[in-house]
mmCIF file of C-alpha atoms and ligand atoms in Angstrom:
data_model
loop_
_atom_site.group_PDB
_atom_site.id
_atom_site.type_symbol
_atom_site.label_atom_id
_atom_site.label_comp_id
_atom_site.label_asym_id
_atom_site.label_seq_id
_atom_site.Cartn_x
_atom_site.Cartn_y
_atom_site.Cartn_z
ATOM 1 C CA MET A 1 54.580 -141.391 -78.252
ATOM 2 C CA PRO A 2 54.101 -137.622 -78.453
ATOM 3 C CA GLU A 3 56.875 -135.488 -80.018
ATOM 4 C CA ILE A 4 58.819 -133.640 -77.345
ATOM 5 C CA THR A 5 58.792 -129.842 -78.319
ATOM 6 C CA GLY A 6 61.041 -127.211 -76.805
ATOM 7 C CA ARG A 7 58.034 -125.667 -75.480
ATOM 8 C CA ARG A 8 56.638 -128.571 -73.553
ATOM 9 C CA PHE A 9 60.206 -129.133 -72.118
ATOM 10 C CA ASP A 10 60.271 -125.679 -70.720
ATOM 11 C CA LYS A 11 56.941 -126.218 -69.284
ATOM 12 C CA ALA A 12 58.189 -129.288 -67.677
ATOM 13 C CA VAL A 13 61.248 -127.702 -66.220
ATOM 14 C CA ARG A 14 59.167 -124.895 -64.819
ATOM 15 C CA GLU A 15 56.596 -127.254 -63.111
ATOM 16 C CA THR A 16 59.327 -129.357 -61.557
ATOM 17 C CA VAL A 17 61.928 -126.689 -60.510
ATOM 18 C CA PRO A 18 61.094 -124.851 -57.101
ATOM 19 C CA ARG A 19 59.999 -121.303 -57.949
ATOM 20 C CA SER A 20 62.426 -119.775 -55.441
ATOM 21 C CA ARG A 21 65.413 -121.055 -57.672
ATOM 22 C CA TYR A 22 64.434 -118.347 -59.924
ATOM 23 C CA ALA A 23 64.273 -115.630 -57.445
ATOM 24 C CA ALA A 24 66.819 -113.244 -57.386
ATOM 25 C CA SER A 25 67.110 -113.499 -53.584
ATOM 26 C CA VAL A 26 65.382 -115.294 -50.810
ATOM 27 C CA ASP A 27 63.920 -113.573 -47.734
ATOM 28 C CA LEU A 28 66.196 -115.571 -45.520
ATOM 29 C CA ALA A 29 64.513 -114.447 -42.187
ATOM 30 C CA VAL A 30 61.086 -115.378 -43.583
ATOM 31 C CA LEU A 31 62.472 -119.023 -44.748
ATOM 32 C CA LEU A 32 64.348 -119.517 -41.436
ATOM 33 C CA ASP A 33 61.291 -118.891 -39.438
ATOM 34 C CA ARG A 34 59.146 -121.112 -41.628
ATOM 35 C CA ILE A 35 61.835 -124.045 -41.490
ATOM 36 C CA ALA A 36 62.163 -123.670 -37.618
ATOM 37 C CA ALA A 37 58.183 -124.063 -37.472
ATOM 38 C CA ASP A 38 58.452 -127.091 -39.937
ATOM 39 C CA VAL A 39 61.039 -128.957 -37.772
ATOM 40 C CA VAL A 40 59.306 -128.727 -34.409
ATOM 41 C CA PRO A 41 58.022 -132.343 -34.848
ATOM 42 C CA GLU A 42 61.490 -133.608 -35.231
ATOM 43 C CA LEU A 43 62.945 -132.038 -32.088
ATOM 44 C CA GLY A 44 64.093 -134.469 -29.669
ATOM 45 C CA ASN A 45 64.111 -137.297 -31.993
ATOM 46 C CA GLY A 46 67.162 -139.403 -31.824
ATOM 47 C CA ALA A 47 69.526 -139.224 -28.781
ATOM 48 C CA VAL A 48 72.155 -136.749 -27.442
ATOM 49 C CA ALA A 49 75.819 -138.349 -27.543
ATOM 50 C CA ASP A 50 76.451 -139.791 -24.266
ATOM 51 C CA TYR A 51 79.840 -141.521 -24.613
ATOM 52 C CA ILE A 52 81.088 -137.946 -23.789
ATOM 53 C CA PRO A 53 79.287 -137.475 -20.609
ATOM 54 C CA ALA A 54 79.239 -133.735 -20.715
ATOM 55 C CA LEU A 55 77.428 -133.630 -23.966
ATOM 56 C CA ALA A 56 74.691 -135.819 -22.590
ATOM 57 C CA ARG A 57 73.823 -132.893 -20.475
ATOM 58 C CA VAL A 58 72.502 -130.660 -23.181
ATOM 59 C CA ASP A 59 68.806 -130.256 -23.873
ATOM 60 C CA PRO A 60 67.982 -132.394 -27.027
ATOM 61 C CA ARG A 61 65.301 -130.013 -28.133
ATOM 62 C CA ARG A 62 67.198 -127.049 -28.777
ATOM 63 C CA PHE A 63 67.357 -125.874 -32.203
ATOM 64 C CA GLY A 64 69.315 -122.959 -34.092
ATOM 65 C CA MET A 65 70.012 -121.984 -37.663
ATOM 66 C CA ALA A 66 72.166 -119.489 -39.270
ATOM 67 C CA VAL A 67 72.962 -118.656 -42.825
ATOM 68 C CA ALA A 68 75.909 -116.233 -43.613
ATOM 69 C CA SER A 69 75.829 -114.714 -47.038
ATOM 70 C CA LEU A 70 78.860 -113.997 -48.898
ATOM 71 C CA ASP A 71 79.053 -110.187 -47.646
ATOM 72 C CA GLY A 72 79.226 -111.458 -44.071
ATOM 73 C CA THR A 73 75.628 -110.774 -43.128
ATOM 74 C CA VAL A 74 74.020 -113.290 -41.009
ATOM 75 C CA ALA A 75 70.361 -114.366 -40.659
ATOM 76 C CA GLY A 76 69.343 -116.636 -37.997
ATOM 77 C CA VAL A 77 66.396 -118.198 -35.989
ATOM 78 C CA GLY A 78 66.000 -120.028 -32.542
ATOM 79 C CA ASP A 79 69.231 -120.796 -30.613
ATOM 80 C CA TRP A 80 71.351 -119.375 -33.362
ATOM 81 C CA GLN A 81 73.660 -117.381 -30.927
ATOM 82 C CA VAL A 82 74.149 -120.069 -28.401
ATOM 83 C CA PRO A 83 77.514 -121.557 -28.288
ATOM 84 C CA PHE A 84 77.488 -125.552 -28.187
ATOM 85 C CA SER A 85 80.363 -128.034 -28.767
ATOM 86 C CA ILE A 86 81.552 -128.106 -32.308
ATOM 87 C CA GLN A 87 83.029 -131.588 -31.930
ATOM 88 C CA SER A 88 83.913 -133.023 -35.633
ATOM 89 C CA VAL A 89 82.807 -129.791 -37.353
ATOM 90 C CA SER A 90 86.396 -128.881 -36.295
ATOM 91 C CA LYS A 91 87.884 -131.265 -38.613
ATOM 92 C CA VAL A 92 86.899 -128.903 -41.757
ATOM 93 C CA PHE A 93 88.849 -126.198 -40.196
ATOM 94 C CA THR A 94 91.946 -128.244 -39.153
ATOM 95 C CA LEU A 95 92.095 -130.064 -42.811
ATOM 96 C CA SER A 96 91.667 -126.390 -44.286
ATOM 97 C CA LEU A 97 94.490 -125.078 -42.130
ATOM 98 C CA VAL A 98 96.800 -127.903 -42.811
ATOM 99 C CA LEU A 99 96.218 -127.634 -46.633
ATOM 100 C CA SER A 100 97.075 -124.159 -46.381
ATOM 101 C CA LEU A 101 100.302 -124.617 -44.594
ATOM 102 C CA ALA A 102 101.616 -127.793 -45.969
ATOM 103 C CA GLY A 103 99.785 -128.271 -49.250
ATOM 104 C CA ASP A 104 99.043 -131.773 -50.438
ATOM 105 C CA GLU A 105 101.488 -133.477 -48.296
ATOM 106 C CA VAL A 106 98.992 -134.645 -45.910
ATOM 107 C CA TRP A 107 97.372 -136.747 -48.658
ATOM 108 C CA TRP A 108 100.295 -139.235 -48.119
ATOM 109 C CA ARG A 109 99.150 -140.101 -44.812
ATOM 110 C CA VAL A 110 95.171 -140.101 -45.168
ATOM 111 C CA GLY A 111 92.723 -140.941 -47.955
ATOM 112 C CA ARG A 112 89.648 -139.476 -49.580
ATOM 113 C CA GLU A 113 87.233 -141.941 -49.864
ATOM 114 C CA PRO A 114 83.905 -142.513 -48.032
ATOM 115 C CA SER A 115 84.456 -145.067 -45.263
ATOM 116 C CA GLY A 116 81.029 -146.458 -45.211
ATOM 117 C CA ASP A 117 81.877 -147.186 -41.352
ATOM 118 C CA PRO A 118 81.169 -145.344 -38.141
ATOM 119 C CA PHE A 119 83.285 -142.310 -37.540
ATOM 120 C CA ASN A 120 85.178 -144.104 -34.700
ATOM 121 C CA SER A 121 85.744 -147.415 -36.526
ATOM 122 C CA LEU A 122 89.042 -149.324 -36.362
ATOM 123 C CA ILE A 123 88.202 -151.936 -38.725
ATOM 124 C CA GLN A 124 89.548 -150.414 -42.224
ATOM 125 C CA LEU A 125 92.737 -149.294 -40.448
ATOM 126 C CA GLU A 126 94.453 -152.830 -40.290
ATOM 127 C CA ASN A 127 93.503 -153.929 -43.852
ATOM 128 C CA GLU A 128 94.745 -150.480 -45.245
ATOM 129 C CA GLY A 129 98.056 -150.283 -43.541
ATOM 130 C CA GLY A 130 97.201 -147.593 -40.787
ATOM 131 C CA ILE A 131 96.145 -145.079 -43.657
ATOM 132 C CA PRO A 132 92.586 -143.616 -42.730
ATOM 133 C CA ARG A 133 89.998 -143.614 -45.267
ATOM 134 C CA ASN A 134 89.481 -139.711 -44.981
ATOM 135 C CA PRO A 135 90.136 -136.904 -42.767
ATOM 136 C CA PHE A 136 86.486 -136.373 -41.412
ATOM 137 C CA ILE A 137 86.514 -139.757 -39.616
ATOM 138 C CA ASN A 138 88.273 -139.711 -36.155
ATOM 139 C CA SER A 139 91.388 -141.669 -37.292
ATOM 140 C CA GLY A 140 91.836 -139.269 -40.264
ATOM 141 C CA ALA A 141 91.369 -136.196 -38.152
ATOM 142 C CA LEU A 142 93.987 -137.600 -35.653
ATOM 143 C CA VAL A 143 96.361 -137.669 -38.536
ATOM 144 C CA VAL A 144 95.538 -134.190 -39.725
ATOM 145 C CA THR A 145 95.946 -132.787 -36.237
ATOM 146 C CA ASP A 146 99.462 -134.494 -35.995
ATOM 147 C CA GLU A 147 100.490 -132.974 -39.195
ATOM 148 C CA LEU A 148 99.119 -129.616 -38.074
ATOM 149 C CA ALA A 149 101.135 -129.790 -34.894
ATOM 150 C CA ARG A 150 104.326 -129.656 -37.010
ATOM 151 C CA PHE A 151 103.358 -125.914 -37.213
ATOM 152 C CA GLY A 152 102.822 -125.104 -33.641
ATOM 153 C CA ASP A 153 99.997 -125.417 -31.149
ATOM 154 C CA VAL A 154 96.987 -126.733 -33.142
ATOM 155 C CA THR A 155 94.159 -125.437 -30.833
ATOM 156 C CA GLU A 156 95.529 -121.995 -30.393
ATOM 157 C CA ARG A 157 96.040 -121.811 -34.365
ATOM 158 C CA LEU A 158 92.439 -123.000 -34.918
ATOM 159 C CA LEU A 159 91.009 -120.636 -32.183
ATOM 160 C CA ALA A 160 92.921 -117.694 -33.780
ATOM 161 C CA PHE A 161 91.349 -118.698 -37.137
ATOM 162 C CA LEU A 162 87.716 -118.955 -35.804
ATOM 163 C CA ARG A 163 88.151 -115.818 -33.793
ATOM 164 C CA THR A 164 89.121 -113.679 -36.736
ATOM 165 C CA GLU A 165 86.716 -115.197 -39.232
ATOM 166 C CA SER A 166 83.657 -115.137 -36.810
ATOM 167 C CA GLY A 167 84.473 -111.741 -35.266
ATOM 168 C CA CYS A 168 83.919 -113.221 -31.911
ATOM 169 C CA SER A 169 86.929 -112.819 -29.734
ATOM 170 C CA ASP A 170 85.178 -114.913 -26.996
ATOM 171 C CA ILE A 171 85.532 -118.346 -28.758
ATOM 172 C CA GLU A 172 87.006 -120.957 -26.348
ATOM 173 C CA VAL A 173 87.582 -124.382 -25.676
ATOM 174 C CA ASP A 174 84.781 -125.692 -23.033
ATOM 175 C CA ALA A 175 87.001 -126.909 -20.303
ATOM 176 C CA GLU A 176 84.325 -129.381 -18.936
ATOM 177 C CA VAL A 177 83.734 -130.781 -22.181
ATOM 178 C CA ALA A 178 87.295 -131.276 -22.929
ATOM 179 C CA THR A 179 87.937 -133.002 -19.618
ATOM 180 C CA SER A 180 85.047 -135.318 -20.030
ATOM 181 C CA GLU A 181 86.327 -136.197 -23.492
ATOM 182 C CA ALA A 182 89.826 -136.706 -22.270
ATOM 183 C CA GLU A 183 88.413 -139.165 -19.681
ATOM 184 C CA HIS A 184 86.419 -141.253 -22.044
ATOM 185 C CA ALA A 185 88.943 -140.985 -25.108
ATOM 186 C CA ASP A 186 90.063 -144.992 -25.327
ATOM 187 C CA ARG A 187 88.741 -145.559 -28.630
ATOM 188 C CA ASN A 188 90.534 -142.471 -30.073
ATOM 189 C CA ARG A 189 93.670 -143.550 -28.176
ATOM 190 C CA ALA A 190 93.350 -146.822 -29.625
ATOM 191 C CA LEU A 191 93.025 -145.482 -33.207
ATOM 192 C CA ALA A 192 96.037 -143.195 -32.596
ATOM 193 C CA TYR A 193 98.246 -146.088 -31.162
ATOM 194 C CA PHE A 194 97.377 -148.313 -34.054
ATOM 195 C CA MET A 195 98.452 -145.794 -36.574
ATOM 196 C CA ALA A 196 101.600 -145.136 -34.801
ATOM 197 C CA SER A 197 102.323 -148.736 -35.080
ATOM 198 C CA TYR A 198 102.254 -148.438 -38.802
ATOM 199 C CA GLY A 199 104.514 -145.358 -38.616
ATOM 200 C CA ASN A 200 101.677 -142.969 -39.334
ATOM 201 C CA MET A 201 101.958 -140.704 -36.171
ATOM 202 C CA ARG A 202 104.652 -138.000 -36.037
ATOM 203 C CA HIS A 203 104.259 -136.965 -32.481
ATOM 204 C CA PRO A 204 103.610 -138.795 -29.285
ATOM 205 C CA VAL A 205 100.133 -140.006 -29.076
ATOM 206 C CA PRO A 206 99.189 -138.479 -25.903
ATOM 207 C CA ASP A 207 100.228 -135.026 -27.256
ATOM 208 C CA VAL A 208 98.266 -135.436 -30.396
ATOM 209 C CA LEU A 209 95.287 -136.843 -28.307
ATOM 210 C CA ALA A 210 95.343 -133.814 -26.194
ATOM 211 C CA GLN A 211 95.101 -131.422 -29.134
ATOM 212 C CA TYR A 212 92.513 -133.249 -30.770
ATOM 213 C CA VAL A 213 90.182 -133.324 -27.670
ATOM 214 C CA ARG A 214 90.835 -129.648 -27.186
ATOM 215 C CA GLN A 215 89.867 -128.803 -30.892
ATOM 216 C CA CYS A 216 86.664 -130.849 -30.472
ATOM 217 C CA SER A 217 85.600 -129.198 -27.296
ATOM 218 C CA ILE A 218 85.722 -125.574 -28.798
ATOM 219 C CA ALA A 219 82.247 -123.927 -28.186
ATOM 220 C CA MET A 220 80.792 -121.878 -30.908
ATOM 221 C CA SER A 221 77.310 -120.707 -31.932
ATOM 222 C CA CYS A 222 75.576 -121.243 -35.346
ATOM 223 C CA ALA A 223 76.421 -117.562 -36.283
ATOM 224 C CA ASP A 224 80.060 -118.016 -35.592
ATOM 225 C CA LEU A 225 80.463 -121.331 -37.501
ATOM 226 C CA ALA A 226 78.535 -119.986 -40.472
ATOM 227 C CA ARG A 227 80.864 -116.926 -40.728
ATOM 228 C CA SER A 228 83.872 -118.907 -40.261
ATOM 229 C CA ALA A 229 82.948 -121.422 -42.939
ATOM 230 C CA LEU A 230 82.395 -118.785 -45.608
ATOM 231 C CA PHE A 231 85.910 -119.154 -47.147
ATOM 232 C CA LEU A 232 84.574 -122.384 -48.438
ATOM 233 C CA ALA A 233 81.600 -120.636 -50.123
ATOM 234 C CA ARG A 234 84.009 -118.008 -51.302
ATOM 235 C CA HIS A 235 86.340 -120.583 -53.270
ATOM 236 C CA GLY A 236 88.977 -120.176 -50.531
ATOM 237 C CA VAL A 237 88.809 -116.361 -49.685
ATOM 238 C CA ARG A 238 88.493 -115.303 -46.177
ATOM 239 C CA ASN A 239 86.235 -112.551 -44.642
ATOM 240 C CA ASP A 240 89.107 -109.994 -44.947
ATOM 241 C CA GLY A 241 89.577 -110.757 -48.512
ATOM 242 C CA THR A 242 92.784 -112.596 -48.215
ATOM 243 C CA ARG A 243 93.147 -116.289 -49.257
ATOM 244 C CA LEU A 244 93.278 -119.335 -46.878
ATOM 245 C CA LEU A 245 93.132 -121.787 -49.804
ATOM 246 C CA GLY A 246 93.491 -121.780 -53.717
ATOM 247 C CA SER A 247 90.016 -122.052 -55.389
ATOM 248 C CA SER A 248 91.197 -125.664 -56.485
ATOM 249 C CA ALA A 249 92.007 -126.668 -52.939
ATOM 250 C CA ALA A 250 88.627 -124.878 -51.433
ATOM 251 C CA LYS A 251 86.575 -127.045 -54.045
ATOM 252 C CA ARG A 252 88.453 -130.249 -52.915
ATOM 253 C CA VAL A 253 87.545 -129.665 -49.233
ATOM 254 C CA ASN A 254 83.971 -129.186 -50.106
ATOM 255 C CA ALA A 255 84.192 -132.422 -52.295
ATOM 256 C CA VAL A 256 85.722 -134.430 -49.285
ATOM 257 C CA MET A 257 82.641 -132.806 -47.176
ATOM 258 C CA LEU A 258 80.065 -133.937 -49.716
ATOM 259 C CA THR A 259 81.417 -137.565 -49.690
ATOM 260 C CA CYS A 260 82.709 -138.070 -46.379
ATOM 261 C CA GLY A 261 81.464 -135.159 -43.898
ATOM 262 C CA THR A 262 78.639 -137.116 -42.454
ATOM 263 C CA TYR A 263 80.500 -140.513 -42.106
ATOM 264 C CA ASP A 264 78.321 -143.761 -43.198
ATOM 265 C CA ALA A 265 75.333 -141.340 -43.752
ATOM 266 C CA ALA A 266 77.207 -139.264 -46.553
ATOM 267 C CA GLY A 267 74.943 -140.835 -49.318
ATOM 268 C CA GLN A 268 71.768 -140.076 -47.414
ATOM 269 C CA PHE A 269 72.871 -136.571 -46.689
ATOM 270 C CA ALA A 270 73.957 -135.768 -50.535
ATOM 271 C CA TYR A 271 70.296 -137.469 -51.321
ATOM 272 C CA ARG A 272 68.410 -135.299 -48.971
ATOM 273 C CA VAL A 273 70.334 -132.008 -48.870
ATOM 274 C CA GLY A 274 72.613 -131.939 -51.689
ATOM 275 C CA LEU A 275 75.367 -129.787 -50.182
ATOM 276 C CA PRO A 276 78.839 -130.324 -48.848
ATOM 277 C CA GLY A 277 78.375 -130.872 -45.070
ATOM 278 C CA LYS A 278 80.050 -131.548 -41.974
ATOM 279 C CA SER A 279 78.477 -132.640 -38.814
ATOM 280 C CA GLY A 280 79.602 -133.383 -35.127
ATOM 281 C CA VAL A 281 78.255 -135.355 -32.230
ATOM 282 C CA GLY A 282 77.489 -132.026 -30.394
ATOM 283 C CA GLY A 283 74.529 -131.603 -32.844
ATOM 284 C CA GLY A 284 76.009 -129.182 -35.131
ATOM 285 C CA ILE A 285 76.045 -129.427 -39.114
ATOM 286 C CA VAL A 286 77.775 -127.000 -41.240
ATOM 287 C CA ALA A 287 76.808 -126.923 -44.956
ATOM 288 C CA ILE A 288 78.086 -125.044 -48.017
ATOM 289 C CA VAL A 289 76.522 -123.494 -50.870
ATOM 290 C CA PRO A 290 79.363 -122.573 -53.085
ATOM 291 C CA GLY A 291 79.236 -119.145 -54.532
ATOM 292 C CA ARG A 292 76.269 -118.170 -52.101
ATOM 293 C CA CYS A 293 76.486 -118.889 -48.540
ATOM 294 C CA ALA A 294 77.465 -120.891 -45.571
ATOM 295 C CA VAL A 295 74.805 -122.492 -43.391
ATOM 296 C CA CYS A 296 74.880 -123.885 -39.757
ATOM 297 C CA VAL A 297 72.257 -125.665 -37.846
ATOM 298 C CA TRP A 298 72.362 -126.973 -34.355
ATOM 299 C CA SER A 299 69.977 -129.694 -32.554
ATOM 300 C CA PRO A 300 71.626 -132.222 -30.200
ATOM 301 C CA ALA A 301 69.577 -135.190 -30.633
ATOM 302 C CA LEU A 302 71.325 -137.591 -33.275
ATOM 303 C CA ASP A 303 70.544 -140.643 -35.399
ATOM 304 C CA ALA A 304 72.347 -143.711 -35.321
ATOM 305 C CA ARG A 305 75.126 -142.478 -37.458
ATOM 306 C CA GLY A 306 75.817 -139.247 -35.120
ATOM 307 C CA ASN A 307 74.095 -136.710 -37.317
ATOM 308 C CA SER A 308 71.480 -134.443 -35.876
ATOM 309 C CA VAL A 309 68.023 -135.427 -36.918
ATOM 310 C CA ALA A 310 66.354 -131.802 -36.830
ATOM 311 C CA GLY A 311 69.603 -130.530 -38.287
ATOM 312 C CA VAL A 312 69.425 -132.775 -41.473
ATOM 313 C CA ALA A 313 65.760 -132.128 -41.659
ATOM 314 C CA ALA A 314 66.257 -128.372 -41.607
ATOM 315 C CA LEU A 315 68.952 -128.496 -44.181
ATOM 316 C CA ASP A 316 66.784 -130.889 -46.361
ATOM 317 C CA HIS A 317 63.986 -127.970 -46.240
ATOM 318 C CA PHE A 318 66.360 -125.376 -46.910
ATOM 319 C CA THR A 319 67.664 -126.812 -49.956
ATOM 320 C CA THR A 320 64.248 -128.181 -51.233
ATOM 321 C CA GLU A 321 62.668 -124.556 -50.666
ATOM 322 C CA THR A 322 65.507 -122.434 -52.345
ATOM 323 C CA GLY A 323 66.842 -124.998 -54.746
ATOM 324 C CA TRP A 324 70.307 -123.897 -53.662
ATOM 325 C CA SER A 325 71.976 -127.405 -53.795
ATOM 326 C CA VAL A 326 75.250 -128.264 -55.852
ATOM 327 C CA PHE A 327 73.007 -130.591 -58.035
HETATM 328 N N1 LIG B 401 85.326 -135.557 -30.270
HETATM 329 C C1 LIG B 401 84.434 -136.696 -30.667
HETATM 330 C C2 LIG B 401 85.108 -137.909 -31.050
HETATM 331 O O1 LIG B 401 86.181 -138.122 -31.178
HETATM 332 C C3 LIG B 401 84.135 -136.123 -32.340
HETATM 333 C C4 LIG B 401 83.370 -137.229 -33.032
HETATM 334 C C5 LIG B 401 82.091 -136.660 -33.826
HETATM 335 O O2 LIG B 401 81.668 -135.377 -33.710
HETATM 336 N N2 LIG B 401 81.632 -137.302 -34.681
HETATM 337 O O3 LIG B 401 84.649 -139.046 -30.917
#
């Protein structure tokens, strides 16, 4: 076997690491144009969520992507300024808000392990005494919403945060989506009552459910979401320089996103993208490059696990081309 010398090792590293990893900066506009062109064959692959009828009316071939850099500048492509239903992407923000207000208390009521089951599954709750596996599946997010309701109206607090961070004062709940979701919320209702039977609901289930439905029905663009998530790339620091979270708490939110943010596809997402990410059934995904940027991609057609097909492909291209992954 030939001896491995330092020089050979250097050469091997140079040959296997993408060249742009060494670049001082990446021309994001050029990169995003290329990604948008590359994902065209993926557009429309999968199916839009139809268990919330209002979501089924969205054109499955839409695609937008935005990258917000630490200084707040945003580069985008395609439908990056078109508002869409954020759905479970809201769970990153409600978790962060509750951690900022109540510290670690919420972890008594919800775990931090991947579930390996669909986001709306009931199956683990009985075996695990009404404690959801993590805050990013529906049961866990209902607990977070319930905990956040101790501090006042959840949706108003969330909207205020998102409007300030994004700089877009028009962000609102989409009333049509909220009504549609409320009319088809039996599974979430069942999850909440089941947890209430174990004593893991502080407030009446109908109140928690109403807040949860409204938070999921907020409409935002890729640009708004990327800017609103920048505090997670800045180790907890908001766009105005104040802190939402300590750096340790921000690190932990990112860790839970990596392990649980895309449900029972979190392993596959880590494998392909290599970033903390949170998806929603509206077709949005937010991903964080700590110390560098926040990325949001939107394309409504979903895979069987509820993650945007073109969105995951675009993020895969993004980290492959730039080398900007946490690994
Ligand atoms: N509002 C949706 C639900 O409760 C959110 C699910 C999701 O985006 N994965 O089912």
